XYZ file of C-alpha atoms in Angstrom:
747
model
C 72.417 44.588 37.301
C 73.834 41.237 36.552
C 72.176 38.055 37.705
C 75.083 35.618 37.369
C 73.478 32.334 38.376
C 69.749 32.097 37.874
C 70.057 28.230 37.989
C 70.968 28.434 41.732
C 68.067 30.660 42.350
C 65.706 27.841 41.349
C 67.150 25.691 44.086
C 66.371 28.312 46.850
C 63.204 26.738 48.197
C 64.781 23.212 48.261
C 67.851 24.453 50.121
C 65.954 26.382 52.729
C 64.061 23.230 53.659
C 66.840 20.754 53.505
C 68.192 19.370 56.817
C 72.000 18.680 57.220
C 72.790 16.288 54.450
C 73.600 12.725 55.458
C 75.817 10.617 53.232
C 75.484 7.034 51.951
C 78.789 5.691 50.610
C 79.329 2.807 48.205
C 81.809 -0.004 48.975
C 85.146 0.542 47.011
C 85.404 -1.291 43.703
C 88.406 -3.451 43.526
C 90.418 -2.197 40.549
C 91.488 -4.647 37.900
C 95.201 -5.250 37.633
C 96.860 -2.648 35.506
C 100.690 -2.858 35.352
C 101.350 -0.333 32.606
C 99.054 2.624 33.656
C 97.017 4.009 36.614
C 93.403 3.747 36.711
C 91.813 7.181 36.062
C 88.582 8.470 37.408
C 86.735 11.358 35.932
C 84.606 13.652 38.127
C 82.122 15.993 36.392
C 80.348 18.671 38.397
C 76.859 20.170 38.000
C 76.283 23.510 36.625
C 73.444 23.505 34.167
C 74.416 24.755 30.735
C 77.814 25.457 31.915
C 78.289 21.706 32.031
C 78.449 21.566 28.362
C 82.075 22.607 28.830
C 82.640 18.997 29.998
C 82.197 17.896 26.425
C 85.369 19.820 25.384
C 87.320 18.210 28.198
C 86.282 14.709 27.073
C 87.495 15.606 23.536
C 90.888 16.718 24.960
C 91.250 13.433 26.882
C 90.497 11.412 23.686
C 92.981 13.637 21.782
C 95.660 12.742 24.427
C 94.690 9.052 24.557
C 93.625 9.277 28.145
C 91.285 6.396 28.933
C 88.783 6.787 31.547
C 88.068 3.851 33.973
C 85.346 5.244 36.096
C 83.128 8.388 35.943
C 81.148 10.123 38.774
C 78.901 12.945 37.839
C 76.335 15.399 39.268
C 73.485 17.034 37.487
C 74.680 18.034 33.937
C 77.883 16.289 34.853
C 75.861 13.088 35.293
C 74.210 13.662 31.790
C 77.498 14.153 30.095
C 79.232 11.413 32.084
C 76.478 9.005 31.630
C 76.455 9.404 27.856
C 80.266 8.841 27.699
C 79.893 5.890 29.992
C 77.265 4.345 27.691
C 79.894 4.272 24.841
C 79.229 7.617 23.073
C 82.367 9.303 21.913
C 83.205 12.933 22.795
C 82.603 13.846 19.193
C 79.189 12.194 19.126
C 78.132 14.057 22.355
C 79.368 17.276 20.934
C 77.277 16.615 17.784
C 74.318 16.009 20.055
C 74.568 19.199 22.144
C 75.285 21.315 19.127
C 72.309 20.125 17.141
C 69.685 19.480 19.960
C 66.806 21.881 20.055
C 67.365 22.770 23.851
C 64.392 25.085 24.058
C 62.033 22.396 22.874
C 63.752 19.666 24.979
C 62.975 21.706 28.135
C 59.288 22.095 27.187
C 56.911 19.226 28.121
C 54.296 20.310 25.850
C 53.986 18.100 22.776
C 54.140 19.730 19.379
C 50.678 20.407 18.395
C 50.861 17.877 15.634
C 51.225 15.059 18.318
C 48.271 16.224 20.330
C 45.016 14.250 20.286
C 42.385 15.849 18.175
C 40.285 16.629 21.342
C 43.191 18.436 22.758
C 43.698 20.436 19.746
C 40.160 21.667 19.662
C 40.468 22.515 23.391
C 43.267 24.976 22.385
C 40.966 26.773 20.176
C 38.552 27.549 22.902
C 40.735 27.990 26.098
C 43.746 30.159 26.103
C 45.886 29.253 29.128
C 47.936 26.357 28.011
C 48.852 24.855 31.405
C 45.800 23.115 32.805
C 45.616 23.352 36.527
C 44.547 20.419 38.614
C 41.786 20.588 41.267
C 40.170 18.424 43.817
C 37.993 19.023 46.885
C 40.890 20.692 48.687
C 41.386 23.347 45.986
C 43.587 23.900 43.095
C 46.766 21.713 42.491
C 49.955 22.476 40.571
C 52.807 20.368 39.225
C 55.844 19.579 41.373
C 58.029 21.090 38.918
C 57.833 23.633 35.973
C 59.270 20.881 33.761
C 58.211 17.378 33.878
C 61.096 16.121 31.667
C 59.174 14.212 29.071
C 61.102 15.421 26.040
C 64.525 15.464 27.732
C 64.059 11.929 29.019
C 63.285 10.747 25.549
C 66.462 12.422 24.160
C 68.479 10.512 26.787
C 66.516 7.258 26.189
C 67.337 7.348 22.555
C 71.031 7.870 23.107
C 71.396 5.080 25.719
C 69.489 2.385 24.019
C 72.585 0.409 23.169
C 73.171 -0.165 26.896
C 69.422 -0.259 28.010
C 69.758 -3.914 29.177
C 72.760 -3.077 31.558
C 71.407 -2.985 35.176
C 74.723 -2.631 36.957
C 76.511 0.609 35.972
C 79.882 -1.193 36.722
C 79.080 -3.229 33.534
C 78.729 -0.240 31.362
C 81.654 0.456 28.865
C 82.916 2.883 31.614
C 81.778 2.265 35.148
C 79.517 5.077 36.355
C 77.944 6.763 39.264
C 75.298 9.502 39.344
C 74.707 11.717 42.343
C 71.223 12.632 43.555
C 69.421 13.920 46.687
C 66.554 12.401 48.542
C 64.372 15.443 48.871
C 62.525 14.002 51.807
C 65.510 13.307 54.021
C 68.266 15.282 52.427
C 70.461 12.340 52.132
C 73.102 11.897 49.298
C 72.111 9.015 47.030
C 74.781 7.354 44.886
C 73.092 5.676 41.878
C 75.091 2.715 40.817
C 72.293 0.329 39.391
C 69.082 0.498 37.558
C 68.102 2.231 34.491
C 70.822 4.764 33.191
C 68.359 7.254 31.795
C 66.416 7.491 35.003
C 69.700 8.005 36.906
C 70.835 10.820 34.721
C 67.379 12.439 34.824
C 67.229 12.171 38.637
C 70.582 13.704 39.097
C 69.631 16.846 37.200
C 66.204 17.403 38.612
C 66.650 20.925 40.089
C 63.867 21.322 42.720
C 61.095 23.497 41.527
C 62.399 23.434 37.967
C 62.268 19.804 37.204
C 59.816 17.304 38.714
C 61.440 14.923 41.039
C 62.124 11.226 39.942
C 60.842 8.380 42.101
C 63.424 5.533 42.206
C 63.477 2.712 44.656
C 60.763 4.399 46.664
C 62.846 7.550 47.038
C 61.924 10.928 45.643
C 65.101 12.131 44.000
C 66.197 15.706 42.833
C 69.486 17.289 41.784
C 72.585 15.893 43.408
C 74.270 19.350 43.458
C 72.331 20.121 46.608
C 74.531 17.783 48.624
C 77.697 17.051 46.408
C 78.142 19.017 43.290
C 81.781 17.698 42.810
C 81.848 13.959 43.911
C 85.561 13.378 44.132
C 85.039 11.017 47.112
C 82.594 8.761 44.980
C 85.184 8.401 42.225
C 87.832 7.529 44.912
C 85.529 4.696 46.194
C 85.472 3.215 42.711
C 89.067 2.241 43.006
C 90.881 4.782 40.849
C 94.428 5.840 41.243
C 94.233 9.338 39.640
C 91.206 11.666 39.603
C 90.536 14.302 36.953
C 87.893 16.715 38.375
C 86.228 19.264 36.147
C 84.370 21.893 38.072
C 81.896 24.257 36.286
C 79.947 25.272 39.288
C 79.579 28.898 40.426
C 81.875 30.563 42.819
C 80.784 33.195 45.294
C 80.863 36.562 43.693
C 82.758 39.673 44.600
C 81.093 42.495 46.517
C 80.528 44.751 43.504
C 78.415 41.965 41.952
C 76.072 41.809 44.972
C 73.825 44.700 43.789
C 70.285 43.273 44.332
C 68.116 41.062 46.510
C 68.386 38.373 43.758
C 72.106 38.533 43.682
C 72.308 38.280 47.511
C 69.908 35.090 47.453
C 72.141 33.571 44.751
C 75.244 34.363 46.840
C 73.864 32.718 49.941
C 73.079 29.513 47.990
C 76.502 29.627 46.275
C 78.217 29.898 49.671
C 76.225 26.923 51.051
C 76.962 24.728 48.019
C 80.571 25.847 47.810
C 81.354 24.602 51.264
C 80.951 20.960 50.189
C 82.595 21.530 46.968
C 85.688 22.986 48.724
C 85.776 19.928 50.970
C 85.792 17.683 47.776
C 88.463 19.706 46.188
C 90.550 19.316 49.323
C 90.540 15.531 48.638
C 92.623 15.905 45.387
C 96.132 14.944 45.721
C 99.257 16.059 43.923
C 98.837 13.422 41.169
C 95.153 14.577 40.614
C 94.134 17.155 38.011
C 91.601 19.903 38.508
C 90.218 21.451 35.363
C 88.311 24.638 36.032
C 86.841 26.376 32.918
C 86.800 30.047 33.228
C 83.170 30.558 32.857
C 82.731 33.710 35.002
C 79.177 34.589 35.312
C 78.008 32.804 32.299
C 74.403 31.587 32.731
C 73.534 28.074 33.750
C 70.328 28.119 31.815
C 71.305 29.631 28.464
C 71.708 26.624 26.303
C 71.816 28.748 23.090
C 75.554 29.407 23.777
C 76.795 25.917 23.336
C 79.825 27.091 21.259
C 80.946 29.528 23.988
C 80.698 26.802 26.667
C 82.799 24.469 24.525
C 85.456 27.044 23.892
C 85.780 27.767 27.582
C 86.175 23.996 28.126
C 88.822 23.670 25.337
C 90.883 26.574 26.863
C 90.697 24.920 30.285
C 91.734 21.575 28.945
C 94.601 23.253 26.972
C 95.927 24.827 30.261
C 96.140 21.269 31.672
C 97.506 19.698 28.513
C 100.977 18.903 29.819
C 99.572 17.064 32.855
C 96.964 15.322 30.711
C 99.615 14.107 28.299
C 101.480 12.275 31.144
C 98.494 10.129 31.632
C 98.350 9.070 27.938
C 98.037 5.198 27.668
C 100.212 2.877 25.477
C 98.664 2.146 22.257
C 97.689 -1.446 23.326
C 95.793 -0.070 26.355
C 94.143 2.792 24.376
C 92.941 0.336 21.718
C 91.547 -1.910 24.564
C 89.692 1.054 25.970
C 88.215 1.854 22.575
C 87.168 -1.742 22.031
C 85.269 -1.796 25.222
C 83.135 1.102 23.896
C 82.172 -0.539 20.709
C 78.924 -1.781 22.222
C 77.118 0.945 20.465
C 77.713 -0.694 17.053
C 75.634 -3.779 17.979
C 72.181 -4.170 16.496
C 69.283 -3.555 18.713
C 67.307 -6.632 19.629
C 63.952 -7.874 18.275
C 60.878 -6.791 20.226
C 58.987 -9.875 21.466
C 56.576 -8.271 23.896
C 55.197 -4.916 24.929
C 53.853 -4.794 28.466
C 53.001 -2.021 31.031
C 55.332 -1.385 33.959
C 53.945 -2.021 37.402
C 51.533 0.807 38.151
C 50.826 1.472 34.580
C 48.413 -1.459 34.074
C 45.341 0.945 33.859
C 46.781 2.068 30.510
C 47.572 -1.522 29.113
C 45.134 -1.129 26.161
C 46.381 2.314 25.256
C 50.044 0.986 25.467
C 49.342 -1.975 23.329
C 47.536 0.221 20.679
C 50.489 2.666 20.547
C 53.522 0.403 20.824
C 52.172 -3.138 20.091
C 52.963 -2.792 16.348
C 56.693 -2.970 17.390
C 56.445 -6.625 18.235
C 57.911 -9.117 15.794
C 60.685 -6.881 14.409
C 64.023 -5.272 15.463
C 63.529 -2.185 17.752
C 63.356 0.920 15.689
C 63.965 3.958 17.985
C 61.975 6.246 15.704
C 58.932 3.953 15.817
C 59.129 3.698 19.566
C 59.400 7.505 19.860
C 56.299 7.776 17.842
C 54.530 5.422 20.058
C 55.498 7.389 22.980
C 54.365 10.678 21.483
C 50.860 9.146 20.624
C 50.431 8.113 24.233
C 51.768 11.415 25.673
C 49.591 13.376 23.189
C 46.484 12.459 25.042
C 47.364 15.324 27.422
C 46.516 13.540 30.730
C 49.911 11.829 31.404
C 52.831 13.439 33.256
C 55.375 11.143 31.709
C 55.538 8.299 29.240
C 58.649 6.218 28.921
C 59.898 2.818 27.820
C 62.763 0.590 28.436
C 64.187 -2.745 27.122
C 63.503 -5.680 29.445
C 64.264 -9.413 29.561
C 61.708 -12.033 30.676
C 63.202 -15.541 30.768
C 64.295 -15.981 27.106
C 62.329 -13.098 25.695
C 63.376 -9.472 25.125
C 60.826 -6.692 24.799
C 59.625 -3.335 25.989
C 58.114 -2.195 29.333
C 56.285 1.003 29.174
C 55.540 3.305 32.064
C 52.706 5.838 31.792
C 52.229 7.971 34.830
C 49.108 10.107 35.272
C 49.732 13.790 36.038
C 50.379 14.225 39.754
C 48.056 17.147 39.760
C 45.236 15.343 38.027
C 43.118 13.514 37.006
C 40.806 16.534 37.125
C 41.840 19.809 35.470
C 40.603 23.334 34.747
C 41.567 25.602 31.970
C 40.691 29.231 31.595
C 39.610 31.323 28.538
C 39.446 34.966 27.920
C 38.277 37.094 24.842
C 38.504 40.901 24.789
C 37.686 43.064 21.775
C 37.792 46.815 21.333
C 37.351 48.854 18.224
C 38.144 52.191 19.974
C 34.718 53.650 18.899
C 32.602 52.330 21.801
C 32.170 48.821 20.335
C 33.668 46.155 22.690
C 33.006 42.643 23.779
C 34.180 40.630 26.679
C 33.868 36.789 27.398
C 35.639 34.878 30.143
C 35.231 31.042 30.636
C 36.644 27.969 32.237
C 36.629 24.317 31.231
C 36.501 21.748 34.061
C 37.759 18.467 32.714
C 37.304 15.155 34.543
C 39.456 12.439 32.975
C 39.578 8.729 33.558
C 35.997 8.666 34.519
C 35.784 5.040 34.157
C 38.180 2.110 32.937
C 37.499 2.805 29.290
C 38.966 6.334 29.531
C 35.827 8.378 29.469
C 36.009 12.161 29.934
C 33.468 14.485 31.246
C 33.787 18.335 30.637
C 31.890 21.325 31.963
C 32.253 24.601 30.251
C 31.159 27.912 31.912
C 31.387 31.210 30.272
C 30.267 34.682 31.389
C 30.139 37.981 29.519
C 28.704 38.951 26.181
C 27.657 35.333 25.518
C 26.961 33.451 28.782
C 27.067 29.685 28.151
C 26.902 26.420 30.142
C 28.077 23.430 28.264
C 28.562 19.816 29.210
C 29.665 16.645 27.284
C 30.626 13.127 28.205
C 33.206 11.555 25.862
C 32.733 7.922 26.265
C 34.932 5.461 24.138
C 33.070 2.232 23.294
C 36.052 0.137 24.478
C 39.388 0.798 26.007
C 41.643 2.664 23.369
C 38.821 2.371 20.827
C 38.461 5.021 18.317
C 34.635 4.848 18.480
C 32.885 6.864 21.026
C 29.565 8.242 22.222
C 29.119 11.808 23.074
C 25.815 13.025 24.768
C 25.946 16.815 25.443
C 23.834 19.734 26.790
C 24.186 23.332 25.984
C 22.369 26.488 27.278
C 23.471 29.919 25.996
C 22.521 33.471 25.133
C 23.828 35.741 22.544
C 22.882 39.078 20.950
C 22.151 39.653 17.313
C 21.942 43.112 15.621
C 19.723 43.805 12.678
C 21.686 46.410 10.713
C 20.657 48.208 7.447
C 22.896 50.619 5.543
C 25.204 50.679 8.573
C 22.517 51.682 10.964
C 21.331 49.330 13.796
C 17.594 48.890 13.545
C 17.112 46.335 16.368
C 18.955 43.997 18.766
C 17.647 40.646 19.598
C 18.622 38.306 22.452
C 18.658 34.752 21.396
C 18.302 32.119 24.117
C 18.741 28.535 23.300
C 18.770 25.193 25.215
C 19.761 22.080 23.424
C 20.625 18.326 24.066
C 22.361 16.150 21.606
C 23.822 12.663 21.235
C 26.668 12.044 18.753
C 28.251 8.950 17.639
C 31.827 9.333 16.404
C 35.166 8.022 15.250
C 38.626 9.457 15.873
C 40.882 9.446 12.756
C 44.122 8.991 14.268
C 45.075 12.318 16.089
C 44.381 14.450 13.016
C 40.693 14.222 12.546
C 37.180 13.147 13.704
C 33.846 12.202 12.154
C 30.553 12.442 14.078
C 26.897 11.966 13.234
C 24.100 12.638 15.748
C 20.638 13.913 16.728
C 19.811 17.208 18.423
C 16.782 18.680 20.049
C 16.592 22.315 21.066
C 14.219 25.115 22.255
C 14.763 28.780 22.114
C 13.550 32.299 21.692
C 14.498 35.463 19.938
C 13.520 38.514 22.131
C 13.563 42.063 20.983
C 15.726 44.206 23.294
C 16.329 47.274 21.217
C 13.990 48.396 18.432
C 10.453 49.594 17.774
C 7.941 46.722 17.465
C 5.417 49.053 15.766
C 7.984 49.134 12.735
C 7.104 45.589 11.976
C 9.832 44.024 14.211
C 8.468 41.032 16.219
C 8.878 41.382 19.920
C 9.396 37.701 20.577
C 9.711 34.568 18.429
C 9.962 31.091 19.950
C 11.404 28.383 17.965
C 12.042 24.422 18.127
C 14.789 22.469 16.525
C 15.158 18.721 15.728
C 18.067 17.969 13.738
C 20.185 15.139 12.372
C 23.760 16.277 11.929
C 27.119 15.079 10.395
C 30.485 16.663 10.931
C 33.935 15.930 9.615
C 36.901 17.790 11.235
C 40.607 17.652 10.188
C 43.406 19.542 12.091
C 47.040 19.292 11.092
C 48.138 22.912 12.016
C 51.294 23.371 14.096
C 49.862 26.325 15.851
C 46.270 27.487 16.485
C 46.809 31.332 16.152
C 50.050 31.814 14.122
C 50.353 28.609 12.121
C 53.319 28.074 9.934
C 52.579 24.865 8.451
C 49.464 22.616 8.012
C 45.892 22.810 7.396
C 42.485 22.534 9.054
C 39.192 21.558 7.414
C 35.681 21.389 8.780
C 32.480 20.354 6.969
C 29.242 20.532 9.036
C 25.758 19.599 8.002
C 22.528 19.957 10.011
C 19.156 18.764 8.658
C 16.089 20.209 10.506
C 13.280 17.792 10.223
C 9.673 18.284 11.447
C 9.580 14.629 12.376
C 12.356 15.324 14.994
C 10.383 18.443 16.421
C 11.671 21.219 14.181
C 9.403 24.068 13.304
C 10.335 23.649 9.565
C 12.298 21.465 7.198
C 15.742 22.971 6.554
C 19.443 22.039 5.804
C 22.389 24.088 7.035
C 25.718 23.640 5.520
C 28.969 25.279 6.705
C 32.620 24.764 5.484
C 35.845 26.130 6.785
C 39.372 25.443 5.227
C 42.677 26.989 6.176
C 46.051 26.182 4.701
C 49.455 27.523 5.838
C 52.891 27.312 4.499
C 56.167 29.198 5.499
C 59.509 29.975 4.001
C 61.896 31.322 6.610
C 60.264 33.745 8.754
C 57.506 34.367 6.169
C 54.202 32.714 6.427
C 51.342 32.627 3.761
C 47.801 31.569 4.697
C 44.794 30.812 2.432
C 41.576 30.636 4.351
C 38.042 30.167 2.993
C 34.791 30.023 5.011
C 31.178 29.723 3.849
C 27.676 28.598 4.847
C 24.174 28.377 3.568
C 20.657 27.707 4.931
C 18.384 25.866 2.688
C 14.565 26.314 3.096
C 14.892 28.138 6.540
C 12.436 31.228 6.868
C 14.075 34.600 6.109
C 13.281 35.818 9.529
C 14.944 32.880 11.383
C 17.752 35.168 12.766
C 18.832 32.239 15.151
C 20.152 30.574 11.929
C 21.798 33.601 10.361
C 25.578 34.009 9.741
C 27.481 37.027 10.721
C 30.459 38.883 9.355
C 32.525 41.825 10.485
C 35.625 42.059 12.645
C 39.237 41.160 12.277
C 39.855 38.768 9.369
C 36.029 38.647 8.793
C 35.793 41.797 6.789
C 38.239 43.685 8.958
C 37.164 47.128 7.897
C 33.614 46.932 9.325
C 32.198 46.620 12.792
C 32.177 42.972 14.285
C 29.192 41.077 13.462
C 27.597 44.127 11.635
C 26.320 42.238 8.533
C 24.153 39.004 8.783
C 22.156 36.858 6.605
C 21.149 33.158 5.934
C 24.056 32.695 3.376
C 27.788 33.878 3.506
C 31.242 33.334 2.114
C 34.488 34.842 2.765
C 38.072 34.187 1.264
C 41.169 35.636 2.837
C 44.765 35.792 1.975
C 47.082 36.447 4.919
C 50.814 37.171 5.137
C 52.895 37.655 8.236
C 56.468 37.654 9.119
C 58.035 36.813 12.460
C 59.916 39.847 13.771
C 62.216 40.600 16.650
C 65.938 40.052 17.482
C 66.823 36.408 16.888
C 63.257 35.647 16.089
C 62.358 35.808 19.620
C 59.962 38.729 19.279
C 58.994 41.535 21.688
C 60.009 40.752 25.323
C 60.765 37.163 24.076
C 57.201 36.596 23.044
C 56.918 35.468 19.382
C 55.756 38.549 17.590
C 54.327 38.824 13.964
C 53.635 41.720 11.646
C 51.356 41.068 8.636
C 48.511 42.075 6.289
C 45.387 40.471 5.115
C 43.149 40.722 2.006
C 39.575 39.649 2.328
C 36.721 39.157 -0.066
C 33.275 38.212 1.259
C 29.718 39.120 2.152
C 26.419 37.874 3.296
C 23.252 37.442 1.120
C 19.642 37.088 1.622
C 19.267 34.752 -1.221
C 21.727 32.139 -2.355
C 21.355 33.101 -5.993
C 22.654 36.562 -5.351
C 25.976 35.210 -4.211
C 28.613 36.506 -6.601
C 32.092 38.007 -6.804
C 30.615 41.282 -7.931
C 28.397 41.617 -4.880
C 31.319 40.644 -2.418
C 33.034 43.335 -0.387
C 36.809 43.813 -0.473
C 38.420 44.482 2.914
C 41.881 44.283 4.361
C 43.961 44.737 7.507
C 47.425 45.460 8.763
C 48.253 43.940 12.172
C 50.926 43.086 14.661
C 50.336 39.932 16.664
C 51.892 38.422 19.844
C 51.608 34.701 20.654
C 51.633 35.168 24.473
C 51.284 32.327 27.025
C 47.776 33.654 27.765
C 46.760 33.622 24.075
C 47.120 35.718 21.019
C 47.163 39.561 21.223
C 46.429 41.623 18.018
C 46.792 45.385 17.309
C 45.202 45.938 14.031
C 43.670 48.340 11.560
C 41.070 47.334 9.059
C 39.876 48.836 5.693
C 36.716 48.634 3.889
C 36.513 49.259 0.024
C 33.697 51.943 0.972
C 36.301 53.933 2.903
C 35.432 52.782 6.425
C 38.192 51.520 8.760
C 38.278 49.932 12.145
C 40.904 49.873 14.763
C 41.290 46.577 16.981
C 42.816 45.440 20.224
C 42.024 41.820 20.493
C 43.022 39.234 22.982
C 41.721 35.741 22.400
C 40.018 33.907 19.766
C 39.087 35.345 16.465
C 38.061 32.233 14.620
């Protein structure tokens, strides 16, 4: 079965709800006098990825010295046309579309290195990567699968040289973008404002891209009402129209072999009716360029070269007619001179201010972009500031534009809270099965309340059920707006099981119950780290559930904790579960003191360090973890460390060895597999092995390489949208082995 135009399928819901499209026309633009050549208008249709063929047509126009005096575009045609109108050459646009990481550009999610440290830690605990909003009426979802943050910044960077142009008639080439008012179904011709926003609005396919609000209107893809705006180009005072149509045509009967194909056909027929009306407006002197794209996808941006070739072939078929429109040398040079705006230096930044409606984020905007003031605008520095704001994870879009206030030139920044926020829920799941009766299950949810007060406080509530039921709450309270210093009071109540195992046999199982409250004072270290110090008070009990009390096993032990703590965390990994580059480091110290209510004096120190590097598809990971309890009683099982399970002595049962001291070092290698690197079912897939050396000890003096156990594993891992999935077999030096099916966290 062939599905020829999935892009149109994404418009189905919008099309079914649209009333008859009303039209708003622009007054005609009086053409300047031109005695030696006709004024030429270029019309570029929508078509998703198929619109990349427009670039090849632009190259042909330049090759034939055909100047363009006006451009009207819809959707991808508006993007290509807008870039050309801004002064970019066809060659520069081709370089952009060939080198752009399209897959990343259509993902709103920031690279992990740009996330706040808090959001990075959240990833470790909760699997589903898209937080769902909620309020009193229930769950809330985004208005589009893609909010367009990254794509907007790509367009913003390319159009900076004309960012101060408010009237699109003043661009190097006059320009119009076609959009649809999704509330009324009216056609909207965008002729003024911000060029980046106009292009972005014109390509906002309903349900795929979030709509863009401009001038009080909610705008989406203009292809819904006019995918080939010949009449708009006519209204700009042109004599000859060159129309490039990359839209879908209705398919033949033999292609209509499924319900999806029939739905696509229905939408194609509806859209084609207006396109046919526009094509009928073309006269004998006009030129229609129609690349033979057949059923090539509108969403496959990996085939840039193929779309460009189709555009070149179509332009070649029209070469004779295009050559007739070639301008004399003087007129051609004048056309090129008008487009040299891109060679001018960018202005100095004299102020940074929030846009109207973004004042609540003024302090954060100043912290992120304030350093730009007093020097020429550096697009890379501006992008870094935008990414820093967006990495907070609570904003739907962050954008900036050049603006003038009296005699000053500066930047105005818009920061829009997620429309489905400010309260979110994320879900977590952890399943583990060793195929020998040993299995565990935990499911949880984090309810996150952001913007609790004007300083940007966040309140989180974690609920977990399963093997380790947990309730956890924490208030993250910055000491000032955009301040790196914070207070973090928290409460935690949990239960977990602990096995006492000797020579591979389970002697007893204890249920450990703990309730604790703590207060931390901390400081964020950019978005890569955090340091905290705090006080903790806790009460709990160890209760015997399985075992014989007559054998000397205590039936119940109550304990009290009073601790002072310090923690340093660093996280620069590019991925949580299958990192290719970066490192994490955590050092944690807890000092139990009787003066704080502890049963005994103790010091507990843990360290975790992971370092990843890659070459091509191959990744090498070094990972060391260790911990020790100083002065704690030997029967204080609530303070014991455990080993066993995947990558934690993979050849033995999970948590099957325990003690007050432990250390383990791992070397892990994995390779990304699958056709084109996409992996199984287009999910990133990895195959690898691990070598592990570690153990637990009753006495710190017994820790040595000779007493450590050697284990290893072979595994296949999938990095799914719901979290990592592992199929693995572990080996122990003693001859034991374990099989694993694991979904979720293993660290």
